[in-house]
Short mmCIF file of N, CA and C in Angstrom, two decimals:
data_model
loop_
_atom_site.label_atom_id
_atom_site.label_comp_id
_atom_site.label_asym_id
_atom_site.label_seq_id
_atom_site.Cartn_x
_atom_site.Cartn_y
_atom_site.Cartn_z
N MET Z 244 107.88 90.67 112.31
CA MET Z 244 107.55 91.25 111.01
C MET Z 244 106.76 92.54 111.24
N VAL Z 245 107.10 93.56 110.49
CA VAL Z 245 106.40 94.84 110.59
C VAL Z 245 105.18 94.78 109.68
N THR Z 246 104.00 95.04 110.24
CA THR Z 246 102.77 94.94 109.47
C THR Z 246 102.23 96.27 108.98
N SER Z 247 102.75 97.37 109.52
CA SER Z 247 102.29 98.69 109.11
C SER Z 247 103.31 99.74 109.51
N ALA Z 248 103.17 100.93 108.96
CA ALA Z 248 104.05 102.04 109.34
C ALA Z 248 103.90 102.34 110.83
N ASP Z 249 102.68 102.23 111.33
CA ASP Z 249 102.43 102.49 112.75
C ASP Z 249 103.17 101.46 113.61
N ALA Z 250 103.14 100.21 113.20
CA ALA Z 250 103.84 99.16 113.95
C ALA Z 250 105.35 99.41 113.93
N LEU Z 251 105.87 99.85 112.79
CA LEU Z 251 107.30 100.17 112.70
C LEU Z 251 107.65 101.32 113.64
N LEU Z 252 106.82 102.36 113.63
CA LEU Z 252 107.05 103.51 114.49
C LEU Z 252 107.05 103.09 115.96
N GLN Z 253 106.12 102.24 116.33
CA GLN Z 253 106.04 101.78 117.72
C GLN Z 253 107.29 101.00 118.12
N GLU Z 254 107.79 100.16 117.23
CA GLU Z 254 109.00 99.38 117.53
C GLU Z 254 110.22 100.28 117.67
N ILE Z 255 110.33 101.28 116.81
CA ILE Z 255 111.45 102.22 116.88
C ILE Z 255 111.34 103.06 118.15
N ALA Z 256 110.13 103.50 118.46
CA ALA Z 256 109.93 104.36 119.63
C ALA Z 256 110.38 103.67 120.92
N LYS Z 257 110.25 102.35 120.98
CA LYS Z 257 110.68 101.60 122.16
C LYS Z 257 112.18 101.76 122.43
N GLN Z 258 112.93 102.09 121.39
CA GLN Z 258 114.38 102.20 121.52
C GLN Z 258 114.85 103.64 121.73
N LEU Z 259 113.93 104.58 121.77
CA LEU Z 259 114.27 105.98 121.97
C LEU Z 259 114.31 106.31 123.46
N PRO Z 260 114.95 107.42 123.83
CA PRO Z 260 114.90 107.86 125.23
C PRO Z 260 113.45 108.05 125.68
N SER Z 261 113.17 107.89 126.96
CA SER Z 261 111.79 107.87 127.45
C SER Z 261 111.01 109.15 127.11
N ARG Z 262 111.61 110.32 127.26
CA ARG Z 262 110.90 111.56 126.95
C ARG Z 262 110.54 111.64 125.47
N THR Z 263 111.49 111.28 124.62
CA THR Z 263 111.24 111.28 123.17
C THR Z 263 110.20 110.23 122.83
N GLN Z 264 110.30 109.08 123.46
CA GLN Z 264 109.34 108.00 123.25
C GLN Z 264 107.92 108.47 123.60
N TRP Z 265 107.79 109.16 124.72
CA TRP Z 265 106.50 109.67 125.15
C TRP Z 265 105.94 110.66 124.11
N ALA Z 266 106.77 111.59 123.63
CA ALA Z 266 106.32 112.59 122.66
C ALA Z 266 105.91 111.94 121.34
N VAL Z 267 106.70 110.98 120.87
CA VAL Z 267 106.38 110.28 119.62
C VAL Z 267 105.08 109.51 119.78
N ASN Z 268 104.91 108.80 120.87
CA ASN Z 268 103.68 108.03 121.09
C ASN Z 268 102.46 108.94 121.20
N LYS Z 269 102.60 110.06 121.88
CA LYS Z 269 101.49 111.00 122.02
C LYS Z 269 101.08 111.55 120.65
N ALA Z 270 102.05 111.94 119.84
CA ALA Z 270 101.76 112.48 118.51
C ALA Z 270 101.14 111.42 117.61
N ALA Z 271 101.66 110.20 117.66
CA ALA Z 271 101.12 109.12 116.84
C ALA Z 271 99.69 108.78 117.26
N THR Z 272 99.42 108.78 118.55
CA THR Z 272 98.07 108.50 119.04
C THR Z 272 97.09 109.57 118.58
N ALA Z 273 97.50 110.83 118.63
CA ALA Z 273 96.64 111.92 118.16
C ALA Z 273 96.37 111.80 116.67
N ALA Z 274 97.39 111.44 115.89
CA ALA Z 274 97.20 111.27 114.45
C ALA Z 274 96.30 110.07 114.15
N ASP Z 275 96.47 108.98 114.89
CA ASP Z 275 95.60 107.81 114.72
C ASP Z 275 94.15 108.16 115.01
N LYS Z 276 93.92 108.91 116.08
CA LYS Z 276 92.56 109.33 116.45
C LYS Z 276 91.96 110.20 115.35
N ALA Z 277 92.76 111.14 114.84
CA ALA Z 277 92.28 112.03 113.77
C ALA Z 277 91.97 111.22 112.51
N ALA Z 278 92.80 110.24 112.21
CA ALA Z 278 92.57 109.41 111.02
C ALA Z 278 91.30 108.58 111.16
N ALA Z 279 91.06 108.06 112.36
CA ALA Z 279 89.86 107.26 112.60
C ALA Z 279 88.59 108.09 112.47
N GLU Z 280 88.69 109.38 112.81
CA GLU Z 280 87.53 110.27 112.76
C GLU Z 280 87.42 111.03 111.43
N PHE Z 281 88.39 110.84 110.55
CA PHE Z 281 88.39 111.57 109.28
C PHE Z 281 87.21 111.08 108.43
N PRO Z 282 86.47 112.02 107.84
CA PRO Z 282 85.28 111.63 107.08
C PRO Z 282 85.62 110.85 105.82
N ASP Z 283 84.77 109.88 105.48
CA ASP Z 283 84.95 109.12 104.24
C ASP Z 283 84.71 110.00 103.02
N ASP Z 284 83.69 110.84 103.10
CA ASP Z 284 83.36 111.75 101.99
C ASP Z 284 83.86 113.14 102.35
N LEU Z 285 85.04 113.46 101.90
CA LEU Z 285 85.67 114.73 102.24
C LEU Z 285 84.89 115.93 101.72
N GLY Z 286 84.36 115.82 100.51
CA GLY Z 286 83.59 116.92 99.92
C GLY Z 286 82.34 117.23 100.72
N ALA Z 287 81.60 116.20 101.09
CA ALA Z 287 80.38 116.40 101.87
C ALA Z 287 80.71 116.96 103.25
N ALA Z 288 81.78 116.46 103.84
CA ALA Z 288 82.16 116.95 105.16
C ALA Z 288 82.55 118.41 105.12
N ALA Z 289 83.24 118.82 104.07
CA ALA Z 289 83.67 120.21 103.94
C ALA Z 289 82.48 121.15 103.81
N GLU Z 290 81.41 120.66 103.20
CA GLU Z 290 80.22 121.48 103.00
C GLU Z 290 79.29 121.47 104.21
N ALA Z 291 79.42 120.48 105.07
CA ALA Z 291 78.55 120.36 106.23
C ALA Z 291 78.94 121.36 107.31
N SER Z 292 77.96 121.69 108.14
CA SER Z 292 78.21 122.60 109.25
C SER Z 292 79.25 122.01 110.19
N GLY Z 293 80.33 122.73 110.38
CA GLY Z 293 81.39 122.27 111.27
C GLY Z 293 82.33 121.26 110.65
N GLY Z 294 82.03 120.81 109.45
CA GLY Z 294 82.87 119.81 108.80
C GLY Z 294 84.25 120.31 108.47
N ALA Z 295 84.31 121.53 107.97
CA ALA Z 295 85.62 122.10 107.63
C ALA Z 295 86.50 122.24 108.87
N VAL Z 296 85.89 122.57 109.99
CA VAL Z 296 86.64 122.70 111.25
C VAL Z 296 87.23 121.34 111.64
N LYS Z 297 86.45 120.27 111.48
CA LYS Z 297 86.93 118.93 111.81
C LYS Z 297 88.08 118.52 110.89
N ILE Z 298 87.96 118.85 109.62
CA ILE Z 298 89.01 118.53 108.66
C ILE Z 298 90.29 119.28 109.02
N GLN Z 299 90.16 120.56 109.33
CA GLN Z 299 91.33 121.36 109.71
C GLN Z 299 91.98 120.82 110.99
N ALA Z 300 91.17 120.39 111.93
CA ALA Z 300 91.70 119.83 113.18
C ALA Z 300 92.49 118.54 112.90
N ALA Z 301 91.96 117.72 112.00
CA ALA Z 301 92.66 116.49 111.64
C ALA Z 301 93.98 116.80 110.95
N LEU Z 302 93.97 117.75 110.04
CA LEU Z 302 95.20 118.13 109.35
C LEU Z 302 96.23 118.67 110.33
N LYS Z 303 95.76 119.41 111.32
CA LYS Z 303 96.67 119.94 112.35
C LYS Z 303 97.29 118.79 113.15
N ALA Z 304 96.50 117.77 113.47
CA ALA Z 304 97.02 116.61 114.20
C ALA Z 304 98.05 115.86 113.35
N PHE Z 305 97.76 115.71 112.06
CA PHE Z 305 98.70 115.02 111.16
C PHE Z 305 100.02 115.78 111.07
N LYS Z 306 99.93 117.09 110.89
CA LYS Z 306 101.14 117.92 110.79
C LYS Z 306 101.91 117.91 112.11
N GLY Z 307 101.19 117.97 113.22
CA GLY Z 307 101.84 117.91 114.53
C GLY Z 307 102.60 116.61 114.71
N ALA Z 308 102.01 115.51 114.28
CA ALA Z 308 102.69 114.22 114.38
C ALA Z 308 103.93 114.20 113.49
N GLN Z 309 103.79 114.73 112.30
CA GLN Z 309 104.93 114.77 111.38
C GLN Z 309 106.09 115.55 111.99
N ILE Z 310 105.80 116.72 112.52
CA ILE Z 310 106.84 117.57 113.10
C ILE Z 310 107.47 116.91 114.32
N THR Z 311 106.65 116.30 115.16
CA THR Z 311 107.15 115.67 116.39
C THR Z 311 107.99 114.44 116.11
N VAL Z 312 107.61 113.68 115.11
CA VAL Z 312 108.22 112.39 114.86
C VAL Z 312 109.47 112.45 113.97
N TYR Z 313 109.52 113.36 113.02
CA TYR Z 313 110.55 113.24 112.00
C TYR Z 313 111.97 113.38 112.52
N ARG Z 314 112.23 114.25 113.46
CA ARG Z 314 113.61 114.42 113.93
C ARG Z 314 114.14 113.20 114.69
N PRO Z 315 113.41 112.71 115.71
CA PRO Z 315 113.97 111.55 116.42
C PRO Z 315 114.05 110.29 115.56
N ILE Z 316 113.11 110.12 114.65
CA ILE Z 316 113.14 108.93 113.80
C ILE Z 316 114.27 109.05 112.79
N ALA Z 317 114.45 110.23 112.21
CA ALA Z 317 115.57 110.44 111.28
C ALA Z 317 116.90 110.21 111.99
N ALA Z 318 117.01 110.71 113.21
CA ALA Z 318 118.24 110.52 113.98
C ALA Z 318 118.48 109.04 114.27
N TYR Z 319 117.41 108.32 114.55
CA TYR Z 319 117.52 106.88 114.81
C TYR Z 319 118.15 106.16 113.61
N PHE Z 320 117.71 106.54 112.41
CA PHE Z 320 118.22 105.92 111.19
C PHE Z 320 119.51 106.57 110.69
N GLY Z 321 119.92 107.67 111.34
CA GLY Z 321 121.15 108.35 110.94
C GLY Z 321 121.03 109.08 109.62
N ILE Z 322 119.82 109.61 109.35
CA ILE Z 322 119.63 110.35 108.10
C ILE Z 322 119.28 111.80 108.40
N SER Z 323 119.48 112.64 107.42
CA SER Z 323 119.15 114.06 107.54
C SER Z 323 118.01 114.36 106.60
N LEU Z 324 116.95 114.94 107.13
CA LEU Z 324 115.80 115.30 106.31
C LEU Z 324 115.82 116.79 106.03
N GLY Z 325 115.49 117.15 104.83
CA GLY Z 325 115.44 118.56 104.49
C GLY Z 325 115.65 118.77 103.01
N PHE Z 326 115.63 120.01 102.63
CA PHE Z 326 115.79 120.38 101.23
C PHE Z 326 117.25 120.26 100.83
N ASN Z 327 117.48 119.68 99.68
CA ASN Z 327 118.82 119.58 99.13
C ASN Z 327 118.78 120.09 97.70
N ALA Z 328 119.41 121.21 97.46
CA ALA Z 328 119.40 121.82 96.13
C ALA Z 328 120.14 120.97 95.11
N LEU Z 329 120.90 120.00 95.55
CA LEU Z 329 121.71 119.20 94.64
C LEU Z 329 121.08 117.87 94.26
N ASP Z 330 119.88 117.58 94.75
CA ASP Z 330 119.31 116.25 94.50
C ASP Z 330 118.50 116.14 93.22
N GLY Z 331 118.40 117.21 92.45
CA GLY Z 331 117.75 117.12 91.15
C GLY Z 331 116.26 117.36 91.14
N ASP Z 332 115.66 117.73 92.25
CA ASP Z 332 114.22 118.00 92.27
C ASP Z 332 113.89 119.27 91.52
#
């Protein structure tokens, strides 16, 4: 049974080629670390000395994970991610 998105990602990553698996795991680990260090009070952190830098670093880690993970995971499921002018958005 899958208990979280992270657990699902880890199970899928096991089935990917080793190089892709390594990149996905590295990106997910960086995002997990950034999430664990993300401040509970975002407003106070943004106003604190160095807080904005920490927030930006976390956002960079999240975006890096998104970029690294989306292509191999989409390919695994056989889906195409991207903008579609015909989908009614």
